[in-house]
mmCIF file of C-alpha atoms in Angstrom:
data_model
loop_
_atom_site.group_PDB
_atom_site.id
_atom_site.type_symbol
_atom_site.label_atom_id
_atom_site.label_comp_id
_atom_site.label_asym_id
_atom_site.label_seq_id
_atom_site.Cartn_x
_atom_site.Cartn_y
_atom_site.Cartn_z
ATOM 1 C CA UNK E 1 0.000 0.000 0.000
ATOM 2 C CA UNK E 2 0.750 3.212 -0.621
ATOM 3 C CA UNK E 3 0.398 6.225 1.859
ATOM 4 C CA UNK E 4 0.090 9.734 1.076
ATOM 5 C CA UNK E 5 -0.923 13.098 2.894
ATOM 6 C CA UNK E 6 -4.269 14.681 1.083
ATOM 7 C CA UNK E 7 -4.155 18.005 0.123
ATOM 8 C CA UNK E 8 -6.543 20.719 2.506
ATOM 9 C CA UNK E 9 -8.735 20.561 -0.384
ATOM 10 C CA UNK E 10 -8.743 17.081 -0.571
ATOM 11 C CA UNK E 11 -9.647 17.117 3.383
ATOM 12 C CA UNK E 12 -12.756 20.021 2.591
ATOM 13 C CA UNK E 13 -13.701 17.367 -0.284
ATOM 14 C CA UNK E 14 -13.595 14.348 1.568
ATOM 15 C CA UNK E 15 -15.245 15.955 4.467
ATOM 16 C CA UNK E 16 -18.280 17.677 1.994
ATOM 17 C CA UNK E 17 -18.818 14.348 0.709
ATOM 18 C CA UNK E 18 -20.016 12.385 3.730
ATOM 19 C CA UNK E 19 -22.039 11.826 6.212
ATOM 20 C CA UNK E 20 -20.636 10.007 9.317
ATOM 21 C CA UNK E 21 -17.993 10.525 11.344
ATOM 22 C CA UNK E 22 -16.681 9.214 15.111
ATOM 23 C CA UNK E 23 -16.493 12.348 17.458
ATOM 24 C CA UNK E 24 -13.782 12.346 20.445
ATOM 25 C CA UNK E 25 -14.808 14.642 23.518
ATOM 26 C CA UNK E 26 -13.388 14.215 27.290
ATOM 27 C CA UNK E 27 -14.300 16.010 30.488
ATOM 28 C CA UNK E 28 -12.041 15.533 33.527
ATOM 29 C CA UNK E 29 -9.757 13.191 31.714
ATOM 30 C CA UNK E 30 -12.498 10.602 30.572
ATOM 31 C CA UNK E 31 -12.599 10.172 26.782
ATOM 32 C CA UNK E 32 -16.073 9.270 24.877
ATOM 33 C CA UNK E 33 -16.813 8.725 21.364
ATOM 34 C CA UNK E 34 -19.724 8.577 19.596
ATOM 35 C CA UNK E 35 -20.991 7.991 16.134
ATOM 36 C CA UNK E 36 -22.631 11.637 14.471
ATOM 37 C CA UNK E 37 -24.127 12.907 11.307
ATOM 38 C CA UNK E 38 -22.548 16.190 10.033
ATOM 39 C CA UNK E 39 -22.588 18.497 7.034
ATOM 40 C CA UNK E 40 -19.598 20.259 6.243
ATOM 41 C CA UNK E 41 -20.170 23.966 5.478
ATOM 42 C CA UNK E 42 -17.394 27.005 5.530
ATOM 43 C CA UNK E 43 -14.851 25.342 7.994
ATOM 44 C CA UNK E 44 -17.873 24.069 10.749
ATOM 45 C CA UNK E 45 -19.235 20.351 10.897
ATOM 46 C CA UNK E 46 -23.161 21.256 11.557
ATOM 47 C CA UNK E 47 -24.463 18.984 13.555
ATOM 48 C CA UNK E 48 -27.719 17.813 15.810
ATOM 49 C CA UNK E 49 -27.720 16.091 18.758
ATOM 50 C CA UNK E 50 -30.156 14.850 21.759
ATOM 51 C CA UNK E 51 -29.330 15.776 25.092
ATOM 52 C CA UNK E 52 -26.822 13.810 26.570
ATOM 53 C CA UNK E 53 -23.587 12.853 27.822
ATOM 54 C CA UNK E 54 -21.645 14.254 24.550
ATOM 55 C CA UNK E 55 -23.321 17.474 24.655
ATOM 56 C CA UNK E 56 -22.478 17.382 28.942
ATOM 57 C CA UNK E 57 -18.760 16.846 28.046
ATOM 58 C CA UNK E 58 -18.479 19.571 25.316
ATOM 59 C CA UNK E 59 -20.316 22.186 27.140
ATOM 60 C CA UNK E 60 -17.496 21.412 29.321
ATOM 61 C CA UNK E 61 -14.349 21.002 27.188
ATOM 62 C CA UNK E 62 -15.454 22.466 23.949
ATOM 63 C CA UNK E 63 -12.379 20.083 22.549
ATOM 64 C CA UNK E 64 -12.794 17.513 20.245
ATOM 65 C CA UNK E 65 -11.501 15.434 17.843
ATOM 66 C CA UNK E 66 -13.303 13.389 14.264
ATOM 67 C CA UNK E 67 -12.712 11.567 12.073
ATOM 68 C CA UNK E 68 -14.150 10.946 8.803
ATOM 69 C CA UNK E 69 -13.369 7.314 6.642
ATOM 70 C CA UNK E 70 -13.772 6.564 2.897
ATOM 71 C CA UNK E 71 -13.755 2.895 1.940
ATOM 72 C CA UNK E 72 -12.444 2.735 -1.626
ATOM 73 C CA UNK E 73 -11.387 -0.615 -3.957
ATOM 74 C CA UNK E 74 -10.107 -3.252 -2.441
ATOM 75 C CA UNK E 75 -8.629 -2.488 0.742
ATOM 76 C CA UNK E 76 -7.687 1.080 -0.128
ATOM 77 C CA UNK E 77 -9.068 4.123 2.135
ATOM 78 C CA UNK E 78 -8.839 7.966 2.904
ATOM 79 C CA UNK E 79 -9.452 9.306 5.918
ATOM 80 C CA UNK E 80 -9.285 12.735 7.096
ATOM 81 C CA UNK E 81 -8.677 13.592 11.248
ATOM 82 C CA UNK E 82 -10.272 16.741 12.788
ATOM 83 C CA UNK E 83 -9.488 19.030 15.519
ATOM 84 C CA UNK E 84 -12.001 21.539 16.308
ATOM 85 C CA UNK E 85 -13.983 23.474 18.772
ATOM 86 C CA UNK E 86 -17.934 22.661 19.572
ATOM 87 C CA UNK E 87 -19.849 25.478 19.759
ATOM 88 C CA UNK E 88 -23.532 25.251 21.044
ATOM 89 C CA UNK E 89 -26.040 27.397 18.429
ATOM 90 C CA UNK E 90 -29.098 28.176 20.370
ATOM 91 C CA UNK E 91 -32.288 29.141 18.056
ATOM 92 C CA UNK E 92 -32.288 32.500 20.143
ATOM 93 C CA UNK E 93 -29.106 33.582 18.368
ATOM 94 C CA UNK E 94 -29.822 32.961 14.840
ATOM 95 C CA UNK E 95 -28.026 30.491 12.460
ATOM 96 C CA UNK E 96 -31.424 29.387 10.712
ATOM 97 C CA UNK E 97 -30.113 29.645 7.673
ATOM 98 C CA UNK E 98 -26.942 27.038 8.676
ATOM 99 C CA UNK E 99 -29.632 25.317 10.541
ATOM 100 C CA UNK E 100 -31.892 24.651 7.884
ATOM 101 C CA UNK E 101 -29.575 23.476 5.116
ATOM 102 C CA UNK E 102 -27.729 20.607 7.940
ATOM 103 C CA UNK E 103 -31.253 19.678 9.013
ATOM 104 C CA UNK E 104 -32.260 19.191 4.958
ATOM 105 C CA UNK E 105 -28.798 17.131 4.297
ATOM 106 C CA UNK E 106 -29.237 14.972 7.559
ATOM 107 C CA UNK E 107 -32.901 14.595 8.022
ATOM 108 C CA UNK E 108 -32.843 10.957 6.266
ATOM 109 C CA UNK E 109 -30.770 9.762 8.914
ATOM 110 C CA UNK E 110 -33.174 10.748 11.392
ATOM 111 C CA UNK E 111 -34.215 7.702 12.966
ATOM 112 C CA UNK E 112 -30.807 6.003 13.840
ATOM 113 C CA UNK E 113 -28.260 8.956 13.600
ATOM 114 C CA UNK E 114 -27.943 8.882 17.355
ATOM 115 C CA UNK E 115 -26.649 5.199 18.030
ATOM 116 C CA UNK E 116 -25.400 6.464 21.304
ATOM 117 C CA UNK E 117 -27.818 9.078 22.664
ATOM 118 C CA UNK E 118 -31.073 7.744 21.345
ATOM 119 C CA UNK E 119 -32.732 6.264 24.667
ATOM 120 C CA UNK E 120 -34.410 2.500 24.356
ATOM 121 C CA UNK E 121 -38.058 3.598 24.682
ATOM 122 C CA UNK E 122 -37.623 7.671 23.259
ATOM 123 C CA UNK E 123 -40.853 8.606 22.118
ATOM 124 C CA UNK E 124 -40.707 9.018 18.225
ATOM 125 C CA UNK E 125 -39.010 12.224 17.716
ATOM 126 C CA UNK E 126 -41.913 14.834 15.158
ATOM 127 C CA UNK E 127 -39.539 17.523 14.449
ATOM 128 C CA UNK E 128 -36.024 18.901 15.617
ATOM 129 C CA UNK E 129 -37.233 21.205 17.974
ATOM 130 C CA UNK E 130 -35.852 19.095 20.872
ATOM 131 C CA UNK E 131 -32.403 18.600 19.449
ATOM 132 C CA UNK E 132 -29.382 20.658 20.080
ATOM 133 C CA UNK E 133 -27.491 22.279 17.468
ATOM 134 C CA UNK E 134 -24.218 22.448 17.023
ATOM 135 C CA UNK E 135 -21.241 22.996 14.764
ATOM 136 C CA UNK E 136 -17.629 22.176 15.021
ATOM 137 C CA UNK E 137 -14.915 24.772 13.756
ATOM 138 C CA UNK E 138 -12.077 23.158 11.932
ATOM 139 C CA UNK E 139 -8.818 24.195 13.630
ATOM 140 C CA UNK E 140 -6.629 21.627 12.132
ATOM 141 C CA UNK E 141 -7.173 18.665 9.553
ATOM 142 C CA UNK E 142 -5.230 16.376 8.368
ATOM 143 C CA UNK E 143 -5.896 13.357 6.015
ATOM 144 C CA UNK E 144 -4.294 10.529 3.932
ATOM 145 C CA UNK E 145 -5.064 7.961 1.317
ATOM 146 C CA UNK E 146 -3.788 4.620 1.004
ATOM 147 C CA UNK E 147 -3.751 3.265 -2.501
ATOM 148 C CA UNK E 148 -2.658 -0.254 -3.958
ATOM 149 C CA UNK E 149 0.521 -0.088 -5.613
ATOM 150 C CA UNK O 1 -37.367 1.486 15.184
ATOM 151 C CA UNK O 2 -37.236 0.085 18.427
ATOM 152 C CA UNK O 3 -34.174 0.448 20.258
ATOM 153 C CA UNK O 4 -33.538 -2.148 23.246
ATOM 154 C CA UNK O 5 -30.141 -2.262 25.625
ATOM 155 C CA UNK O 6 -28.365 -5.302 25.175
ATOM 156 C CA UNK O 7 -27.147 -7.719 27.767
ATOM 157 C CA UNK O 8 -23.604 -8.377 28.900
ATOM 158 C CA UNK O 9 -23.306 -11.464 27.407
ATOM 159 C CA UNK O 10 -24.612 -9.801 23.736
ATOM 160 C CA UNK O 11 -22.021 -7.067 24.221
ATOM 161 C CA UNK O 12 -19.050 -9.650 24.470
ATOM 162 C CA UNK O 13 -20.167 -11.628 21.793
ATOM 163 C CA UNK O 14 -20.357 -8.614 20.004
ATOM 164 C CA UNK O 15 -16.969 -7.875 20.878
ATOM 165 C CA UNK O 16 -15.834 -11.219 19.904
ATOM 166 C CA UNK O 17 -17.145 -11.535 17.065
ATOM 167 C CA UNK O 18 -15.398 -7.819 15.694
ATOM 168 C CA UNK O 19 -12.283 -6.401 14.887
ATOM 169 C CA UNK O 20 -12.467 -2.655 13.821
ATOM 170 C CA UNK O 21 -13.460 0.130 17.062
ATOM 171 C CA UNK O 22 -13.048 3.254 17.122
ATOM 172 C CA UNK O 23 -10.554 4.795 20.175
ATOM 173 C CA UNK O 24 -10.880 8.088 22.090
ATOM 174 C CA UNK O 25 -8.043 8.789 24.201
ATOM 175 C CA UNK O 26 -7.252 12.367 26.182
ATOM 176 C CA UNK O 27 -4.115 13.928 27.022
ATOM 177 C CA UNK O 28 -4.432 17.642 28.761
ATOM 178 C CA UNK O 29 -8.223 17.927 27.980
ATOM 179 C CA UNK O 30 -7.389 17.609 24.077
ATOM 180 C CA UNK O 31 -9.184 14.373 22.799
ATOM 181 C CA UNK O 32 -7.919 12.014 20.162
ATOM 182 C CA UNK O 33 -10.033 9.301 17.892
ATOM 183 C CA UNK O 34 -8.720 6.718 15.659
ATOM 184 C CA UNK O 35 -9.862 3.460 14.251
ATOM 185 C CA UNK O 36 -7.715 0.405 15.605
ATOM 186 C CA UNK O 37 -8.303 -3.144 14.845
ATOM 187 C CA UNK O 38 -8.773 -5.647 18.652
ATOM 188 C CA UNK O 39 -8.726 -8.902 19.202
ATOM 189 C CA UNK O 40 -11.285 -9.734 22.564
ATOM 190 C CA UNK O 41 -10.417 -12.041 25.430
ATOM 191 C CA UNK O 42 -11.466 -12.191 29.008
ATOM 192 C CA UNK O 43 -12.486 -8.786 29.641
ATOM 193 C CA UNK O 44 -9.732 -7.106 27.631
ATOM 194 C CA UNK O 45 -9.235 -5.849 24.314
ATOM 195 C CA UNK O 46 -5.563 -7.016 22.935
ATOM 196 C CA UNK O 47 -4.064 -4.409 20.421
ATOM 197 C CA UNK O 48 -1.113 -3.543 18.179
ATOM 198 C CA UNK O 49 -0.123 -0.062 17.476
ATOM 199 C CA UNK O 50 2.680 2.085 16.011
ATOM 200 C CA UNK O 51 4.484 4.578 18.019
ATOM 201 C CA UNK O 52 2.858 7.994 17.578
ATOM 202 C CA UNK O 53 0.178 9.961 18.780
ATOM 203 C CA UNK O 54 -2.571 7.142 20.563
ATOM 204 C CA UNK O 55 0.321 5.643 22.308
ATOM 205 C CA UNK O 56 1.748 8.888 23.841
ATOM 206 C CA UNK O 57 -1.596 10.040 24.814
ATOM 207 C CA UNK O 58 -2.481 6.505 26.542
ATOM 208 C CA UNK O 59 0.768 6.522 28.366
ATOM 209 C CA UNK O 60 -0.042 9.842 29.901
ATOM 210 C CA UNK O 61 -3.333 8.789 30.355
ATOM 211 C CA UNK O 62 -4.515 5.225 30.496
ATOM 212 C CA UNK O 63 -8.642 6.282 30.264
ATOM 213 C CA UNK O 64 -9.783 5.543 26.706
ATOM 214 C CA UNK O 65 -13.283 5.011 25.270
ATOM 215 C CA UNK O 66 -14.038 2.706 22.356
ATOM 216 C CA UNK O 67 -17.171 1.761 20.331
ATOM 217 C CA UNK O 68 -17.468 -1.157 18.303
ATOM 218 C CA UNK O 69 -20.150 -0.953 15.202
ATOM 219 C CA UNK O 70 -22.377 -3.669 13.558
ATOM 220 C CA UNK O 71 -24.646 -3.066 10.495
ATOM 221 C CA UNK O 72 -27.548 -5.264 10.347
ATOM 222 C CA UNK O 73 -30.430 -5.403 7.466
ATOM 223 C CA UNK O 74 -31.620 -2.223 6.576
ATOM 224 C CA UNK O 75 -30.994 0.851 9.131
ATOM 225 C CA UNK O 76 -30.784 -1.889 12.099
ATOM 226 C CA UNK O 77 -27.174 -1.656 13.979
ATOM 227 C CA UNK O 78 -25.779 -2.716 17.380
ATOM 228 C CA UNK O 79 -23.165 -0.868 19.253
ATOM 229 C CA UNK O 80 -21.151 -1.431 21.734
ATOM 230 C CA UNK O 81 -19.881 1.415 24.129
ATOM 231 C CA UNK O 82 -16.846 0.211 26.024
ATOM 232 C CA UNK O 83 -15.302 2.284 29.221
ATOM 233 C CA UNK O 84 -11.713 1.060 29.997
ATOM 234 C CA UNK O 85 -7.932 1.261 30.969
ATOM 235 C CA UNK O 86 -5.079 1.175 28.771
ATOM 236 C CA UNK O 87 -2.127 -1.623 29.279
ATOM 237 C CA UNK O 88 1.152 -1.628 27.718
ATOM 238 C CA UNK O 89 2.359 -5.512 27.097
ATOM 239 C CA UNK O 90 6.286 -5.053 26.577
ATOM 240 C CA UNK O 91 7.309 -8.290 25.303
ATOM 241 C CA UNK O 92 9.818 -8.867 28.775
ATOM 242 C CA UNK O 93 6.752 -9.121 31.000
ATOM 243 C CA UNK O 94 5.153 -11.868 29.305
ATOM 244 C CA UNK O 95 1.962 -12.080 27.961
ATOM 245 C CA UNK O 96 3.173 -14.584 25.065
ATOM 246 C CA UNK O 97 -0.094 -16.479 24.456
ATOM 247 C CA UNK O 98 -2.380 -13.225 24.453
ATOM 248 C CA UNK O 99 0.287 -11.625 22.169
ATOM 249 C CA UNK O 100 0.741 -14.432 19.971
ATOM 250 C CA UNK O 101 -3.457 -15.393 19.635
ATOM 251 C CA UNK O 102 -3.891 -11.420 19.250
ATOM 252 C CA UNK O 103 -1.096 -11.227 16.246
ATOM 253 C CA UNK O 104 -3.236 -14.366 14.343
ATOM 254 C CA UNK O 105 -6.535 -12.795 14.895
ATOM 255 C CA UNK O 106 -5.477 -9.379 13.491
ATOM 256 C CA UNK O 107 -2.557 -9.750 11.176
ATOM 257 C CA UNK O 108 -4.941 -10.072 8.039
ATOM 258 C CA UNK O 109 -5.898 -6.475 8.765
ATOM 259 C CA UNK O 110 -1.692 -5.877 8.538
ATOM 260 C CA UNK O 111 -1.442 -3.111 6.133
ATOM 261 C CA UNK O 112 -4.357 -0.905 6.855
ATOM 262 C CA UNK O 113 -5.316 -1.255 10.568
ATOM 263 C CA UNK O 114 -3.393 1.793 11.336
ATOM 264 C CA UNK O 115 -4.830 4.362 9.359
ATOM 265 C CA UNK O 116 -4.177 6.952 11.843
ATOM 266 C CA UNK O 117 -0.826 6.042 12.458
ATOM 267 C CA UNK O 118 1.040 4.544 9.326
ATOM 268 C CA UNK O 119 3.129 7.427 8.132
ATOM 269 C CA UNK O 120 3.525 8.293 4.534
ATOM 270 C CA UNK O 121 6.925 6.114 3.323
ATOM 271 C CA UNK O 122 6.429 4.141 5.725
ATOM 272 C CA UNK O 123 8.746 1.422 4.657
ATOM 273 C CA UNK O 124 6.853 -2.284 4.858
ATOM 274 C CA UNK O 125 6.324 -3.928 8.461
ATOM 275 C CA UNK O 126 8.302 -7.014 8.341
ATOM 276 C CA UNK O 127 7.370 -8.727 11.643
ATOM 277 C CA UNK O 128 5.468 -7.141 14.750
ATOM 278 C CA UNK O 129 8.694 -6.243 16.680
ATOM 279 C CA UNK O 130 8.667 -2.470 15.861
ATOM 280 C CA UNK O 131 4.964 -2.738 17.357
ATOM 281 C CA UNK O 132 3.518 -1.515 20.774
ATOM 282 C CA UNK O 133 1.065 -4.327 22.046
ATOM 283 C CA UNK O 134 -1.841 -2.881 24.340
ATOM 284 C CA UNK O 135 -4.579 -4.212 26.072
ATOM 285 C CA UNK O 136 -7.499 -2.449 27.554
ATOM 286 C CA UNK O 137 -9.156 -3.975 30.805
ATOM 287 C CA UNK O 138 -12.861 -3.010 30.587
ATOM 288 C CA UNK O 139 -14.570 -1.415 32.924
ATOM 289 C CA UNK O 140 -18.013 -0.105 32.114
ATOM 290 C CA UNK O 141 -19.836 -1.532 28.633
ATOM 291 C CA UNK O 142 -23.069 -0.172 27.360
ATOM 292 C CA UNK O 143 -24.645 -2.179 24.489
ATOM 293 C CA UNK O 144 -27.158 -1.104 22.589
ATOM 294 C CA UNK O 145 -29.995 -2.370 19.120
ATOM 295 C CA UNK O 146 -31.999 -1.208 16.970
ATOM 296 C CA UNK O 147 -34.373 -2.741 14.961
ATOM 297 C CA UNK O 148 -37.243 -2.230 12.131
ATOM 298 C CA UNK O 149 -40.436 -2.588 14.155
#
């Protein structure tokens, strides 16, 4: 296999082009990770979440870390590593337009886009006014490709 | 969907019956995820890692957090949410068996389980000396399905 770095654009494409990635938070030392759906607008991962121990640790360490994976032939991959900053978007302070366009590009995943939050015995969920919203700013990123030689 | 917790003994068959998790480890409040490949046995998951970034940050601090994914028919999953302790295994303290049973299980995955932490020009692995073996003992495990109602 061959490795190689992607370029930032690369990274913005990769990360514009899917869906799911594993998000890293920690409060007081204690790592957690969790599945999430995000769009990728303008530097931010938008995302949605229920209430719950994620949101708990980022409202206290705004820190985290994602990454994104791309299956391609064979056994080759890319994968592109986040660092970033969470930052909680209230409806109060605006945003809808941001808000509208993530909740359009991850409403079909509505029903099991919260492996680890969504509760055995939630009530369906009718619209997104219970979720919190949330984006990500991109501080660093950094991805590779591996590629059959 | 209906979403049910599952049992202890469903979240180590799970486990057993997987390779690929995803990691979270923390050094100074900065989180860190990357996909590693595990081998399950008695309560720990057996591991073999590069030097680099997961290794340094699991030395300084042995809390990590790992989830373990499986896709069934349709939108139905499993996960498994694993709380636990990092382990190194240097090769003088003995651990032969668990090494050698972890190294069958997971050298298939050989040239892509590290996607994180294979390096561009990296030149080809030879054998598994040049490789850190881990363990993590777990502590807390949360398992969790959904399925089509």
């Amino acid at each position: 296999m061959h490795i190689r770095n992607l370029s930032n654009l690369e990274c913005t494409r990769l990360l514009s082009g899917n869906r799911l990635a594993h998000l890293a938070c920690a409060k007081d030392g204690k790592p957690y990770v969790v599945p999430i759906y995000f769009a990728y607008a303008e530097n931010y991962l938008y995302a949605f979440s229920m209430p719950g121990k994620k949101i708990e640790f980022m409202r206290a360490n705004p820190e985290v870390s994602l990454i994104v994976e791309e299956r391609g032939h064979g056994r080759e991959w890319k994968s592109v590593l986040v660092e970033g900053r969470f930052e909680e978007l209230p409806d109060r302070i605006g945003h809808k337009r941001e808000r509208d366009h993530a909740w359009s590009l991850l409403s079909k995943h509505f029903d099991w886009w919260e492996p680890g939050a969504l509760k055995p015995v939630t009530p369906p969920i009718s619209d997104h006014s219970e979720h919190i919203f949330f984006r990500v700013f991109v501080e660093q990123i950094y991805g590779r490709e591996a590629k059959e030689v």
